[in-house]
Amino acid sequence: MHEVAIMTETVAIACASAEQKNAAKIVGLTMRIGVMSGVVPEALSFAFEAVAGGTLAEQAKLIIETVPVTCYCAQCDRPFIPPNLFYECPLCNSLSQHILSGKEVELKSLEVI
């Protein structure tokens, strides 16, 4: 379950950042998780509960934003969100190999007091 490792590192980064700001505690964390990242949001939430105990993030609220797959069509010179698992441009029907987003696993924001 790689979500535990991801969340362990995320909580460590968040706590280090909070400590640098002399914060008393972390109130909230927002993460951006791409649908192609291989990370299961529910498992990530469960992992957060497990690893946040005893840290500045112990009572923090975790918000997970899901990032859809966005591709780029070279034919049309524009981004698009594919309607299914085939990255086919809805305008010209050409297949795209250029994925612009959807693989993210990032700590977007941190709320501290």
mmCIF file of C-alpha atoms in Angstrom:
data_model
loop_
_atom_site.group_PDB
_atom_site.id
_atom_site.type_symbol
_atom_site.label_atom_id
_atom_site.label_comp_id
_atom_site.label_asym_id
_atom_site.label_seq_id
_atom_site.Cartn_x
_atom_site.Cartn_y
_atom_site.Cartn_z
ATOM 1 C CA MET A 1 0.000 0.000 0.000
ATOM 2 C CA HIS A 2 2.087 2.906 -1.276
ATOM 3 C CA GLU A 3 -0.455 5.416 0.038
ATOM 4 C CA VAL A 4 1.049 4.982 3.515
ATOM 5 C CA ALA A 5 4.521 5.865 2.236
ATOM 6 C CA ILE A 6 3.149 8.832 0.293
ATOM 7 C CA MET A 7 1.234 10.130 3.289
ATOM 8 C CA THR A 8 4.142 9.552 5.669
ATOM 9 C CA GLU A 9 6.335 11.761 3.496
ATOM 10 C CA THR A 10 3.556 14.333 2.994
ATOM 11 C CA VAL A 11 2.927 14.651 6.731
ATOM 12 C CA ALA A 12 6.676 14.978 7.336
ATOM 13 C CA ILE A 13 6.905 17.774 4.744
ATOM 14 C CA ALA A 14 3.833 19.510 6.175
ATOM 15 C CA CYS A 15 5.147 19.292 9.741
ATOM 16 C CA ALA A 16 8.568 20.604 8.744
ATOM 17 C CA SER A 17 6.942 23.532 6.971
ATOM 18 C CA ALA A 18 4.688 24.246 9.955
ATOM 19 C CA GLU A 19 7.652 24.140 12.331
ATOM 20 C CA GLN A 20 9.560 26.621 10.142
ATOM 21 C CA LYS A 21 6.619 29.000 10.548
ATOM 22 C CA ASN A 22 6.509 28.380 14.326
ATOM 23 C CA ALA A 23 2.946 27.070 13.986
ATOM 24 C CA ALA A 24 1.216 25.440 16.946
ATOM 25 C CA LYS A 25 -0.612 22.942 14.763
ATOM 26 C CA ILE A 26 -1.733 22.076 11.276
ATOM 27 C CA VAL A 27 -5.437 22.672 10.728
ATOM 28 C CA GLY A 28 -5.751 21.450 7.150
ATOM 29 C CA LEU A 29 -3.876 19.959 4.223
ATOM 30 C CA THR A 30 -5.025 20.000 0.621
ATOM 31 C CA MET A 31 -3.604 17.483 -1.812
ATOM 32 C CA ARG A 32 -4.020 17.218 -5.583
ATOM 33 C CA ILE A 33 -4.217 13.609 -6.782
ATOM 34 C CA GLY A 34 -4.319 12.774 -10.480
ATOM 35 C CA VAL A 35 -6.614 9.990 -11.621
ATOM 36 C CA MET A 36 -3.629 8.354 -13.375
ATOM 37 C CA SER A 37 -1.314 8.623 -10.358
ATOM 38 C CA GLY A 38 -2.100 5.142 -9.099
ATOM 39 C CA VAL A 39 -3.074 6.603 -5.722
ATOM 40 C CA VAL A 40 -6.440 5.602 -4.262
ATOM 41 C CA PRO A 41 -7.928 8.670 -2.497
ATOM 42 C CA GLU A 42 -9.791 6.569 0.103
ATOM 43 C CA ALA A 43 -6.598 4.686 0.967
ATOM 44 C CA LEU A 44 -4.744 7.997 1.186
ATOM 45 C CA SER A 45 -7.313 9.326 3.674
ATOM 46 C CA PHE A 46 -7.013 6.153 5.730
ATOM 47 C CA ALA A 47 -3.222 6.426 5.666
ATOM 48 C CA PHE A 48 -3.443 10.049 6.795
ATOM 49 C CA GLU A 49 -5.407 9.039 9.882
ATOM 50 C CA ALA A 50 -2.790 6.403 10.653
ATOM 51 C CA VAL A 51 0.353 8.513 10.226
ATOM 52 C CA ALA A 52 -0.815 11.936 11.474
ATOM 53 C CA GLY A 53 -1.216 10.802 15.089
ATOM 54 C CA GLY A 54 1.332 12.361 17.419
ATOM 55 C CA THR A 55 2.294 15.060 14.892
ATOM 56 C CA LEU A 56 1.293 18.676 14.352
ATOM 57 C CA ALA A 57 -1.225 17.319 11.815
ATOM 58 C CA GLU A 58 -2.954 15.031 14.305
ATOM 59 C CA GLN A 59 -6.311 16.833 14.168
ATOM 60 C CA ALA A 60 -5.949 18.337 10.703
ATOM 61 C CA LYS A 61 -8.542 17.972 7.982
ATOM 62 C CA LEU A 62 -7.323 16.368 4.761
ATOM 63 C CA ILE A 63 -8.875 17.634 1.538
ATOM 64 C CA ILE A 64 -8.192 15.678 -1.625
ATOM 65 C CA GLU A 65 -8.746 17.333 -4.998
ATOM 66 C CA THR A 66 -8.998 14.911 -7.898
ATOM 67 C CA VAL A 67 -7.192 16.033 -11.051
ATOM 68 C CA PRO A 68 -8.679 14.664 -14.287
ATOM 69 C CA VAL A 69 -6.608 13.526 -17.235
ATOM 70 C CA THR A 70 -5.988 16.359 -19.665
ATOM 71 C CA CYS A 71 -4.338 15.655 -23.003
ATOM 72 C CA TYR A 72 -2.988 17.854 -25.758
ATOM 73 C CA CYS A 73 -4.042 17.413 -29.380
ATOM 74 C CA ALA A 74 -1.235 18.369 -31.753
ATOM 75 C CA GLN A 75 -3.643 18.371 -34.695
ATOM 76 C CA CYS A 76 -6.045 20.875 -33.123
ATOM 77 C CA ASP A 77 -3.368 22.626 -31.019
ATOM 78 C CA ARG A 78 -5.512 22.529 -27.898
ATOM 79 C CA PRO A 79 -5.924 20.621 -24.644
ATOM 80 C CA PHE A 80 -8.862 18.295 -24.056
ATOM 81 C CA ILE A 81 -10.248 15.999 -21.387
ATOM 82 C CA PRO A 82 -10.673 12.546 -22.913
ATOM 83 C CA PRO A 83 -14.165 11.088 -22.496
ATOM 84 C CA ASN A 84 -12.848 7.545 -21.875
ATOM 85 C CA LEU A 85 -9.661 5.488 -21.562
ATOM 86 C CA PHE A 86 -8.664 6.232 -25.151
ATOM 87 C CA TYR A 87 -7.002 9.624 -25.422
ATOM 88 C CA GLU A 88 -8.867 10.577 -28.549
ATOM 89 C CA CYS A 89 -9.476 14.220 -29.385
ATOM 90 C CA PRO A 90 -13.221 14.858 -29.481
ATOM 91 C CA LEU A 91 -12.837 17.301 -32.401
ATOM 92 C CA CYS A 92 -10.542 15.527 -34.848
ATOM 93 C CA ASN A 93 -10.521 11.971 -33.416
ATOM 94 C CA SER A 94 -6.713 11.765 -33.447
ATOM 95 C CA LEU A 95 -5.077 9.920 -30.562
ATOM 96 C CA SER A 96 -2.937 11.924 -28.196
ATOM 97 C CA GLN A 97 0.283 10.796 -26.558
ATOM 98 C CA HIS A 98 0.713 14.087 -24.692
ATOM 99 C CA ILE A 99 -0.698 13.956 -21.173
ATOM 100 C CA LEU A 100 -0.723 17.399 -19.572
ATOM 101 C CA SER A 101 -2.234 16.469 -16.212
ATOM 102 C CA GLY A 102 -3.685 13.591 -14.289
ATOM 103 C CA LYS A 103 -0.531 12.077 -12.787
ATOM 104 C CA GLU A 104 -0.096 14.570 -9.940
ATOM 105 C CA VAL A 105 0.531 13.674 -6.323
ATOM 106 C CA GLU A 106 1.191 16.960 -4.581
ATOM 107 C CA LEU A 107 0.645 18.877 -1.406
ATOM 108 C CA LYS A 108 -1.212 21.923 -2.685
ATOM 109 C CA SER A 109 -1.713 23.900 0.507
ATOM 110 C CA LEU A 110 -1.244 23.831 4.226
ATOM 111 C CA GLU A 111 -3.296 25.680 6.828
ATOM 112 C CA VAL A 112 -1.606 26.273 10.165
ATOM 113 C CA ILE A 113 -2.267 28.225 13.351
#
